Every structure is written in structure tokens, then in C-alpha cells.
mmCIF file of C-alpha atoms in Angstrom:
data_model
loop_
_atom_site.group_PDB
_atom_site.id
_atom_site.type_symbol
_atom_site.label_atom_id
_atom_site.label_comp_id
_atom_site.label_asym_id
_atom_site.label_seq_id
_atom_site.Cartn_x
_atom_site.Cartn_y
_atom_site.Cartn_z
ATOM 1 C CA UNK Y 261 -97.178 26.201 20.849
ATOM 2 C CA UNK Y 262 -97.113 21.934 21.485
ATOM 3 C CA UNK Y 263 -97.591 22.145 17.782
ATOM 4 C CA UNK Y 264 -95.024 24.964 17.551
ATOM 5 C CA UNK Y 265 -91.807 22.948 19.555
ATOM 6 C CA UNK Y 266 -93.437 19.728 17.799
ATOM 7 C CA UNK Y 267 -92.569 21.193 14.164
ATOM 8 C CA UNK Y 268 -89.654 22.596 14.534
ATOM 9 C CA UNK Y 269 -86.389 20.526 13.950
ATOM 10 C CA UNK Y 270 -83.331 20.603 15.240
ATOM 11 C CA UNK Y 271 -80.448 20.179 12.757
ATOM 12 C CA UNK Y 272 -76.150 20.223 13.782
ATOM 13 C CA UNK Y 273 -74.550 21.826 10.908
ATOM 14 C CA UNK Y 274 -71.268 20.008 11.012
ATOM 15 C CA UNK Y 275 -67.564 22.141 10.871
ATOM 16 C CA UNK Y 276 -64.690 20.945 9.135
ATOM 17 C CA UNK Y 277 -61.588 22.008 10.240
ATOM 18 C CA UNK Y 278 -58.372 21.645 7.516
ATOM 19 C CA UNK Y 279 -55.789 19.639 9.988
ATOM 20 C CA UNK Y 280 -53.873 17.409 7.273
ATOM 21 C CA UNK Y 281 -51.168 20.266 5.921
ATOM 22 C CA UNK Y 282 -50.786 21.196 9.354
ATOM 23 C CA UNK Y 283 -49.944 17.288 10.749
ATOM 24 C CA UNK Y 284 -47.811 17.018 8.099
ATOM 25 C CA UNK Y 285 -45.602 19.823 9.380
ATOM 26 C CA UNK Y 286 -45.699 18.685 12.570
ATOM 27 C CA UNK Y 287 -44.242 15.820 12.080
ATOM 28 C CA UNK Y 288 -41.928 17.256 9.741
ATOM 29 C CA UNK Y 289 -40.445 19.656 12.262
ATOM 30 C CA UNK Y 290 -40.511 16.710 14.579
ATOM 31 C CA UNK Y 291 -38.555 14.832 12.417
ATOM 32 C CA UNK Y 292 -36.027 17.347 11.214
ATOM 33 C CA UNK Y 293 -35.159 17.438 15.658
ATOM 34 C CA UNK Y 294 -35.307 13.836 16.227
ATOM 35 C CA UNK Y 295 -32.938 14.033 13.255
ATOM 36 C CA UNK Y 296 -30.697 16.919 14.807
ATOM 37 C CA UNK Y 297 -31.049 14.539 18.090
ATOM 38 C CA UNK Y 298 -29.672 12.184 16.558
ATOM 39 C CA UNK Y 299 -26.602 13.421 14.229
ATOM 40 C CA UNK Y 300 -25.299 15.291 17.260
ATOM 41 C CA UNK Y 301 -23.266 13.442 19.045
ATOM 42 C CA UNK Y 302 -22.173 11.241 15.874
ATOM 43 C CA UNK Y 303 -18.321 11.301 15.143
ATOM 44 C CA UNK Y 304 -18.341 8.483 12.208
ATOM 45 C CA UNK Y 305 -19.604 10.284 8.617
ATOM 46 C CA UNK Y 306 -20.237 6.534 7.532
ATOM 47 C CA UNK Y 307 -22.428 6.549 11.703
ATOM 48 C CA UNK Y 308 -24.507 9.793 10.524
ATOM 49 C CA UNK Y 309 -25.543 8.989 7.367
ATOM 50 C CA UNK Y 310 -26.295 5.833 8.053
ATOM 51 C CA UNK Y 311 -28.529 7.431 10.917
ATOM 52 C CA UNK Y 312 -29.957 9.663 8.863
ATOM 53 C CA UNK Y 313 -30.812 6.635 5.988
ATOM 54 C CA UNK Y 314 -32.572 4.794 8.435
ATOM 55 C CA UNK Y 315 -34.581 7.230 10.564
ATOM 56 C CA UNK Y 316 -35.817 8.942 6.855
ATOM 57 C CA UNK Y 317 -36.720 5.377 5.391
ATOM 58 C CA UNK Y 318 -38.537 4.040 8.534
ATOM 59 C CA UNK Y 319 -40.542 7.854 7.973
ATOM 60 C CA UNK Y 320 -41.593 7.628 4.854
ATOM 61 C CA UNK Y 321 -41.898 3.614 5.621
ATOM 62 C CA UNK Y 322 -39.388 3.578 1.729
ATOM 63 C CA UNK Y 323 -37.991 0.085 0.610
ATOM 64 C CA UNK Y 324 -34.270 1.528 0.691
ATOM 65 C CA UNK Y 325 -32.581 4.780 1.025
ATOM 66 C CA UNK Y 326 -28.886 5.071 0.353
ATOM 67 C CA UNK Y 327 -26.972 8.706 0.080
ATOM 68 C CA UNK Y 328 -23.489 8.307 -1.871
ATOM 69 C CA UNK Y 329 -21.350 9.799 -3.145
ATOM 70 C CA UNK Y 330 -20.280 10.834 -6.580
ATOM 71 C CA UNK Y 331 -17.617 10.724 -8.463
ATOM 72 C CA UNK Y 332 -18.947 13.450 -11.702
ATOM 73 C CA UNK Y 333 -15.177 13.208 -13.463
ATOM 74 C CA UNK Y 334 -15.844 9.247 -13.569
ATOM 75 C CA UNK Y 335 -19.396 8.872 -14.393
ATOM 76 C CA UNK Y 336 -19.370 6.827 -11.078
ATOM 77 C CA UNK Y 337 -21.262 6.471 -8.320
ATOM 78 C CA UNK Y 338 -20.905 4.895 -4.924
ATOM 79 C CA UNK Y 339 -23.133 3.298 -2.361
ATOM 80 C CA UNK Y 340 -21.284 2.849 1.167
ATOM 81 C CA UNK Y 341 -24.024 2.121 3.093
ATOM 82 C CA UNK Y 342 -27.629 2.150 2.647
ATOM 83 C CA UNK Y 343 -31.022 1.050 5.335
ATOM 84 C CA UNK Y 344 -33.350 -1.588 4.592
ATOM 85 C CA UNK Y 345 -36.277 -3.036 5.116
ATOM 86 C CA UNK Y 346 -36.864 -5.927 6.089
ATOM 87 C CA UNK Y 347 -36.704 -8.707 2.784
ATOM 88 C CA UNK Y 348 -35.350 -6.231 0.418
ATOM 89 C CA UNK Y 349 -31.572 -6.653 -1.151
ATOM 90 C CA UNK Y 350 -28.680 -3.831 -0.142
ATOM 91 C CA UNK Y 351 -26.631 -2.246 -2.199
ATOM 92 C CA UNK Y 352 -24.737 -1.165 0.471
ATOM 93 C CA UNK Y 353 -20.894 -1.895 -1.185
ATOM 94 C CA UNK Y 354 -20.878 -1.427 -5.039
ATOM 95 C CA UNK Y 355 -20.420 1.495 -7.390
ATOM 96 C CA UNK Y 356 -22.511 2.110 -9.935
ATOM 97 C CA UNK Y 357 -22.445 4.347 -13.012
ATOM 98 C CA UNK Y 358 -24.404 7.098 -13.447
ATOM 99 C CA UNK Y 359 -25.762 6.840 -17.063
ATOM 100 C CA UNK Y 360 -27.152 3.189 -16.305
ATOM 101 C CA UNK Y 361 -30.447 4.695 -14.984
ATOM 102 C CA UNK Y 362 -31.121 7.267 -17.767
ATOM 103 C CA UNK Y 363 -28.973 10.056 -19.355
ATOM 104 C CA UNK Y 364 -32.009 12.470 -19.115
ATOM 105 C CA UNK Y 365 -32.310 11.737 -15.250
ATOM 106 C CA UNK Y 366 -28.446 12.327 -14.749
ATOM 107 C CA UNK Y 367 -28.957 15.784 -16.300
ATOM 108 C CA UNK Y 368 -31.379 16.854 -14.598
ATOM 109 C CA UNK Y 369 -30.247 15.567 -11.483
ATOM 110 C CA UNK Y 370 -25.965 17.438 -12.821
ATOM 111 C CA UNK Y 371 -28.593 20.641 -12.772
ATOM 112 C CA UNK Y 372 -29.054 20.218 -9.004
ATOM 113 C CA UNK Y 373 -32.457 19.613 -9.383
ATOM 114 C CA UNK Y 374 -34.765 15.988 -7.992
ATOM 115 C CA UNK Y 375 -35.842 13.253 -10.140
ATOM 116 C CA UNK Y 376 -39.287 11.849 -9.097
ATOM 117 C CA UNK Y 377 -40.806 8.923 -10.247
ATOM 118 C CA UNK Y 378 -43.802 7.507 -9.546
ATOM 119 C CA UNK Y 379 -43.744 4.183 -11.435
ATOM 120 C CA UNK Y 380 -39.869 3.169 -14.208
ATOM 121 C CA UNK Y 381 -41.990 1.986 -16.703
ATOM 122 C CA UNK Y 382 -44.421 4.443 -16.933
ATOM 123 C CA UNK Y 383 -41.929 7.450 -16.663
ATOM 124 C CA UNK Y 384 -40.355 8.334 -19.967
ATOM 125 C CA UNK Y 385 -37.384 9.324 -18.717
ATOM 126 C CA UNK Y 386 -36.468 6.077 -17.158
ATOM 127 C CA UNK Y 387 -39.115 3.494 -19.261
ATOM 128 C CA UNK Y 388 -35.895 2.256 -21.225
ATOM 129 C CA UNK Y 389 -33.958 1.816 -17.937
ATOM 130 C CA UNK Y 390 -36.882 -0.312 -16.507
ATOM 131 C CA UNK Y 391 -34.037 -3.549 -16.216
ATOM 132 C CA UNK Y 392 -31.247 -1.598 -14.412
ATOM 133 C CA UNK Y 393 -34.007 -0.540 -11.855
ATOM 134 C CA UNK Y 394 -35.479 -4.241 -12.109
ATOM 135 C CA UNK Y 395 -32.499 -5.573 -11.033
ATOM 136 C CA UNK Y 396 -32.717 -3.990 -7.680
ATOM 137 C CA UNK Y 397 -35.837 -4.736 -6.741
ATOM 138 C CA UNK Y 398 -36.985 -0.102 -7.616
ATOM 139 C CA UNK Y 399 -40.458 0.312 -9.010
ATOM 140 C CA UNK Y 400 -40.267 4.554 -7.762
ATOM 141 C CA UNK Y 401 -37.990 6.533 -6.493
ATOM 142 C CA UNK Y 402 -36.562 10.009 -5.145
ATOM 143 C CA UNK Y 403 -33.255 11.189 -6.396
ATOM 144 C CA UNK Y 404 -32.242 14.098 -4.360
ATOM 145 C CA UNK Y 405 -28.629 16.100 -5.601
ATOM 146 C CA UNK Y 406 -26.315 17.921 -3.827
ATOM 147 C CA UNK Y 407 -24.213 20.347 -6.357
ATOM 148 C CA UNK Y 408 -21.771 22.513 -4.750
ATOM 149 C CA UNK Y 409 -19.586 24.481 -6.441
ATOM 150 C CA UNK Y 410 -21.331 23.474 -9.419
ATOM 151 C CA UNK Y 411 -20.064 20.189 -9.414
ATOM 152 C CA UNK Y 412 -22.618 17.358 -8.992
ATOM 153 C CA UNK Y 413 -21.128 15.012 -5.352
ATOM 154 C CA UNK Y 414 -23.660 13.310 -3.546
ATOM 155 C CA UNK Y 415 -27.324 11.676 -4.093
ATOM 156 C CA UNK Y 416 -29.646 10.291 -1.564
ATOM 157 C CA UNK Y 417 -32.229 8.111 -3.213
ATOM 158 C CA UNK Y 418 -35.393 7.294 -1.617
ATOM 159 C CA UNK Y 419 -36.432 3.659 -2.658
ATOM 160 C CA UNK Y 420 -39.958 1.534 -3.548
ATOM 161 C CA UNK Y 421 -40.737 -1.369 -4.632
ATOM 162 C CA UNK Y 422 -43.621 -0.372 -5.957
ATOM 163 C CA UNK Y 423 -45.793 2.289 -7.286
ATOM 164 C CA UNK Y 424 -45.867 5.527 -5.446
ATOM 165 C CA UNK Y 425 -47.261 8.934 -5.678
ATOM 166 C CA UNK Y 426 -44.277 11.041 -3.885
ATOM 167 C CA UNK Y 427 -45.623 13.954 -1.881
ATOM 168 C CA UNK Y 428 -44.165 17.207 -2.080
ATOM 169 C CA UNK Y 429 -44.149 16.812 2.152
ATOM 170 C CA UNK Y 430 -41.768 13.575 1.137
ATOM 171 C CA UNK Y 431 -39.423 15.166 -1.076
ATOM 172 C CA UNK Y 432 -38.927 18.444 1.347
ATOM 173 C CA UNK Y 433 -37.928 16.196 4.108
ATOM 174 C CA UNK Y 434 -34.976 14.757 1.811
ATOM 175 C CA UNK Y 435 -33.778 18.254 0.588
ATOM 176 C CA UNK Y 436 -33.504 19.000 4.392
ATOM 177 C CA UNK Y 437 -32.054 15.883 5.473
ATOM 178 C CA UNK Y 438 -29.773 15.215 2.348
ATOM 179 C CA UNK Y 439 -27.986 19.031 3.327
ATOM 180 C CA UNK Y 440 -27.985 18.141 7.286
ATOM 181 C CA UNK Y 441 -26.393 15.481 7.349
ATOM 182 C CA UNK Y 442 -23.207 16.180 4.136
ATOM 183 C CA UNK Y 443 -22.659 19.428 6.444
ATOM 184 C CA UNK Y 444 -22.876 16.852 9.929
ATOM 185 C CA UNK Y 445 -20.225 14.604 7.988
ATOM 186 C CA UNK Y 446 -17.813 17.162 6.880
ATOM 187 C CA UNK Y 447 -17.986 18.675 10.513
ATOM 188 C CA UNK Y 448 -17.385 15.710 11.473
ATOM 189 C CA UNK Y 449 -14.495 15.101 8.853
ATOM 190 C CA UNK Y 450 -13.157 18.611 10.097
ATOM 191 C CA UNK Y 451 -13.127 17.556 13.576
ATOM 192 C CA UNK Y 452 -11.634 14.200 12.757
ATOM 193 C CA UNK Y 453 -8.621 16.093 10.861
ATOM 194 C CA UNK Y 454 -8.693 18.348 14.188
ATOM 195 C CA UNK Y 455 -8.018 15.517 16.039
ATOM 196 C CA UNK Y 456 -5.427 14.364 14.023
ATOM 197 C CA UNK Y 457 -3.971 17.272 13.294
ATOM 198 C CA UNK Y 458 -3.704 17.749 17.436
ATOM 199 C CA UNK Y 459 -1.826 14.105 17.643
ATOM 200 C CA UNK Y 460 0.550 15.155 15.015
ATOM 201 C CA UNK Y 461 1.473 18.178 16.645
ATOM 202 C CA UNK Y 462 1.954 16.464 20.141
ATOM 203 C CA UNK Y 463 4.275 13.969 18.271
ATOM 204 C CA UNK Y 464 5.973 16.472 16.354
ATOM 205 C CA UNK Y 465 6.402 18.408 19.871
ATOM 206 C CA UNK Y 466 8.119 15.185 21.882
ATOM 207 C CA UNK Y 467 10.286 15.240 18.654
ATOM 208 C CA UNK Y 468 11.295 18.706 18.922
ATOM 209 C CA UNK Y 469 11.709 18.074 22.645
ATOM 210 C CA UNK Y 470 13.503 14.854 22.757
ATOM 211 C CA UNK Y 471 16.009 16.225 19.955
ATOM 212 C CA UNK Y 472 16.602 18.733 22.194
ATOM 213 C CA UNK Y 473 17.396 16.692 25.661
ATOM 214 C CA UNK Y 474 19.770 14.793 23.439
ATOM 215 C CA UNK Y 475 21.439 17.590 22.154
ATOM 216 C CA UNK Y 476 21.483 19.603 25.740
ATOM 217 C CA UNK Y 477 23.375 16.525 27.032
ATOM 218 C CA UNK Y 478 25.836 16.620 24.529
ATOM 219 C CA UNK Y 479 26.348 20.068 25.076
ATOM 220 C CA UNK Y 480 27.440 19.358 28.253
ATOM 221 C CA UNK Y 481 29.509 16.307 27.602
ATOM 222 C CA UNK Y 482 32.634 18.541 26.368
ATOM 223 C CA UNK Y 483 31.808 21.721 28.303
ATOM 224 C CA UNK Y 484 33.549 19.753 31.401
ATOM 225 C CA UNK Y 485 37.290 19.059 29.652
ATOM 226 C CA UNK Y 486 37.298 22.783 28.824
ATOM 227 C CA UNK Y 487 36.466 23.565 32.332
ATOM 228 C CA UNK Y 488 39.225 21.511 33.463
ATOM 229 C CA UNK Y 489 41.600 22.949 31.000
ATOM 230 C CA UNK Y 490 40.726 27.257 31.547
ATOM 231 C CA UNK Y 491 41.498 25.901 35.455
ATOM 232 C CA UNK Y 492 44.181 24.472 34.948
ATOM 233 C CA UNK Y 493 45.854 27.566 32.494
ATOM 234 C CA UNK Y 494 44.637 30.065 34.991
ATOM 235 C CA UNK Y 495 46.087 27.965 37.889
ATOM 236 C CA UNK Y 496 48.947 26.251 37.223
ATOM 237 C CA UNK Y 497 52.677 26.822 36.141
ATOM 238 C CA UNK Y 498 52.639 24.979 32.870
ATOM 239 C CA UNK Y 499 55.053 24.486 30.752
ATOM 240 C CA UNK Y 500 54.800 24.944 27.432
ATOM 241 C CA UNK Y 501 54.091 21.463 26.371
ATOM 242 C CA UNK Y 502 50.699 21.208 28.786
ATOM 243 C CA UNK Y 503 49.645 24.116 28.353
ATOM 244 C CA UNK Y 504 49.853 23.316 24.666
ATOM 245 C CA UNK Y 505 47.648 20.516 25.159
ATOM 246 C CA UNK Y 506 45.587 21.973 27.102
ATOM 247 C CA UNK Y 507 44.423 24.499 24.493
ATOM 248 C CA UNK Y 508 44.101 21.168 21.501
ATOM 249 C CA UNK Y 509 41.602 19.586 23.967
ATOM 250 C CA UNK Y 510 40.046 22.809 25.159
ATOM 251 C CA UNK Y 511 40.061 23.318 20.838
ATOM 252 C CA UNK Y 512 38.908 20.654 19.945
ATOM 253 C CA UNK Y 513 35.934 20.113 22.382
ATOM 254 C CA UNK Y 514 34.730 23.424 21.304
ATOM 255 C CA UNK Y 515 35.027 22.603 17.117
ATOM 256 C CA UNK Y 516 32.361 19.991 18.930
ATOM 257 C CA UNK Y 517 30.199 22.240 20.058
ATOM 258 C CA UNK Y 518 29.803 24.273 17.432
ATOM 259 C CA UNK Y 519 28.623 21.397 15.004
ATOM 260 C CA UNK Y 520 26.081 20.492 18.329
ATOM 261 C CA UNK Y 521 25.355 24.815 18.204
ATOM 262 C CA UNK Y 522 24.802 23.957 14.605
ATOM 263 C CA UNK Y 523 22.571 21.072 14.849
ATOM 264 C CA UNK Y 524 20.746 23.092 16.745
ATOM 265 C CA UNK Y 525 20.473 26.412 14.251
ATOM 266 C CA UNK Y 526 19.091 23.830 12.064
ATOM 267 C CA UNK Y 527 14.923 24.942 12.346
ATOM 268 C CA UNK Y 528 14.194 22.192 9.849
ATOM 269 C CA UNK Y 529 15.610 20.050 11.821
ATOM 270 C CA UNK Y 530 14.555 20.626 15.123
ATOM 271 C CA UNK Y 531 11.272 20.986 14.390
ATOM 272 C CA UNK Y 532 11.456 17.117 12.394
ATOM 273 C CA UNK Y 533 12.726 16.190 15.951
ATOM 274 C CA UNK Y 534 15.727 14.875 13.228
ATOM 275 C CA UNK Y 535 19.064 13.806 14.187
ATOM 276 C CA UNK Y 536 21.218 13.754 10.434
ATOM 277 C CA UNK Y 537 24.095 11.227 10.729
ATOM 278 C CA UNK Y 538 26.574 12.028 8.907
ATOM 279 C CA UNK Y 539 28.049 8.907 7.940
ATOM 280 C CA UNK Y 540 32.113 8.632 7.334
ATOM 281 C CA UNK Y 541 35.102 5.752 8.031
ATOM 282 C CA UNK Y 542 36.514 7.084 11.446
ATOM 283 C CA UNK Y 543 39.017 4.956 14.034
ATOM 284 C CA UNK Y 544 37.460 3.394 16.910
ATOM 285 C CA UNK Y 545 40.450 4.390 19.075
ATOM 286 C CA UNK Y 546 39.986 8.109 17.010
ATOM 287 C CA UNK Y 547 36.269 8.214 19.139
ATOM 288 C CA UNK Y 548 37.411 6.351 22.616
ATOM 289 C CA UNK Y 549 39.645 8.620 23.209
ATOM 290 C CA UNK Y 550 37.491 11.739 22.437
ATOM 291 C CA UNK Y 551 35.157 10.341 24.830
ATOM 292 C CA UNK Y 552 37.230 9.396 27.448
ATOM 293 C CA UNK Y 553 38.837 13.408 27.445
ATOM 294 C CA UNK Y 554 35.405 14.441 27.866
ATOM 295 C CA UNK Y 555 34.109 11.882 30.868
ATOM 296 C CA UNK Y 556 37.820 12.476 32.387
ATOM 297 C CA UNK Y 557 37.513 15.592 33.935
ATOM 298 C CA UNK Y 558 34.309 13.736 35.838
ATOM 299 C CA UNK Y 559 36.545 10.013 36.567
ATOM 300 C CA UNK Y 560 38.997 12.187 38.778
ATOM 301 C CA UNK Y 561 36.719 13.999 40.402
ATOM 302 C CA UNK Y 562 34.931 10.878 41.947
ATOM 303 C CA UNK Y 563 38.663 8.953 41.758
ATOM 304 C CA UNK Y 564 37.447 6.483 39.758
ATOM 305 C CA UNK Y 565 40.183 4.444 37.694
ATOM 306 C CA UNK Y 566 38.908 3.602 34.678
ATOM 307 C CA UNK Y 567 40.589 1.357 32.577
ATOM 308 C CA UNK Y 568 40.791 1.270 28.486
ATOM 309 C CA UNK Y 569 42.007 -2.348 26.003
ATOM 310 C CA UNK Y 570 41.964 -1.222 22.201
ATOM 311 C CA UNK Y 571 42.680 -3.922 19.656
ATOM 312 C CA UNK Y 572 46.415 -3.817 18.668
ATOM 313 C CA UNK Y 573 45.916 -3.563 15.006
ATOM 314 C CA UNK Y 574 43.359 -0.860 15.474
ATOM 315 C CA UNK Y 575 39.279 -1.137 14.337
ATOM 316 C CA UNK Y 576 38.163 1.182 11.370
ATOM 317 C CA UNK Y 577 33.781 1.568 11.726
ATOM 318 C CA UNK Y 578 31.318 3.650 8.762
ATOM 319 C CA UNK Y 579 29.734 6.363 11.115
ATOM 320 C CA UNK Y 580 28.734 9.559 13.322
ATOM 321 C CA UNK Y 581 32.124 11.296 14.676
ATOM 322 C CA UNK Y 582 29.904 13.578 16.319
ATOM 323 C CA UNK Y 583 27.977 11.289 17.996
ATOM 324 C CA UNK Y 584 29.738 7.877 18.304
ATOM 325 C CA UNK Y 585 32.042 10.367 20.894
#
């Protein structure tokens, strides 16, 4: 038995579990959740793209990441902002031609397919344009196009200053990021336009209120002489000349009110809060006389005395008589 026991050798069989894909998937999920949390409170599209590029650059240990706007008709793209690793050159604020980096590359991007280059010096699509890449310190890159309604509208570009074999996960993260960034930026832009529209609406409402308040004030003024003249016609024994004069007062003030009501019924002017002046040569004495006619009943009711002194030779001005009165 001792020989049997000592003769038996025990061995441990190693059990391997493939955790790499799972770990990568979890890492990807954590990154996308963190991205969503970071973008949610941002309101400016530039802040959204800058934050997204910085997060992706750090996560992939890239040299540079930028999200650019494409003018496909002009064949150019504009890099508003970029994220760069410390010591790396920024290309923010630059406008470049799409063809500078190879027509084959651009055809691929216009077809909504990403371009993945492990080494610009070795890739057949980029070797002839290696100098353009070298000037911006680029040796390998991953570009994801965003095509909407058949038109190339933006690009997400991830750069490396050394040759690099890009993983499927890198491509997946970049594709997710450009879609989410575009959606967040579009939503932020729409929200900004909505806020501006609300501000404009409030301003229009304020102008409309001011306009209506002005017209209400102007409508009230001619009512006093009409009321006084009507009371005199009803209560007093008046000669024909006096009654005729009161009738003229009523007629003039009714005409004034009619003009104001026409302003009020001009919906377009009400909506714009706009008082349009109808300028013409008018005698100042005529304006003062009409104004006095409107306020005379109020002056008399308060037992006030009003004295008026006009230039004896008369004065003509260019103005809107109705508004001046």
C-alpha cells in the first residue's frame, strides 16, 4: 500500500477561460455609459464634440482625435476643435481639402464605409500621399464617416503617430461615438434654436403689448372731446353756429379714432409692434390746435388754465400729423 501511495503522482489540469472578449465588451459598455453621462448636461455642440473626442482619445490611447464638418460640394472639411495627446500638434481651426489624403480614401468615405489604415507608408491607398500625413504627424488612422440622406456631412478621425493595427472594438467605439455625438449635437442645436425662438416670441409679444398700449392710450384721447360735445348737444340750448362747431369737433375726433382703429386692425403691424409714420408737411399750429381740442375737457374739469404761445409767422414740419397730435 505504501508503494502504491508513493507511486501515485497527482497532477493539476489547468482550466482556461477566455475572458478577453468579455472584458473588452464590458470596457466598451462602461465607456459608452460614461460618454452618455458626460454629454447629457452639455448644451453647446462644440462642447459636446470636444468632450467626446477627448474621452475617445484617452480611452484608445490615440495621438489625436477630431470631429470635423464636411462640405462635400466644395470638397473640404473644417476641423473646429480637436483633442491631442500632450506634446502632439493640434490641427483645430484648419480647413483642408478631402483629396489631399487620396481620392480612394474619399470615395470609400462617401460610400459610408470607414477607412482603416495601419501604416500610411505601406497602405496602397495612402502611400502616394504620405507627405500630407507626415506634415501632421500621422502614421496610422481610423476614419468613420457620417452620411445622412446620401451626403457625407462629417468625419470622426482617430490618429496614431506610430503604425497601429486597429481592433474591431476600436472601430465599434468610433462608430458609436460619431452617431451619438451627432445626435447629441443636433439635439443641442435644436434646443438652442428653440430657446432663441422663445426669446424672439417673448420680444414680439412685448412689442405687441407696447403697440396695443400705445394705441389704447391714443384711442382714449379723442373720446373726451366727443363726450363733452355730445353732452353739450344733449343738454344745452345752443344756437346753430355753436352746434355746428361741436359737430365739427365730433367729426374730427371720430376721423382720428377711425385712423387709429385701422392701425389696430392691421394685424401685420400689431404682430411686429410697428407704428408706421406717414410723414407730410404739417403746420405746427394745426397740430397744437387739434391736441388742445382733445385735452380741453380734461383741463376744464380740473379747473386748470392753459396758455398757448405760437410763432406768429407759423412753422411747418415734416411729420405724421396723427402721431404728433
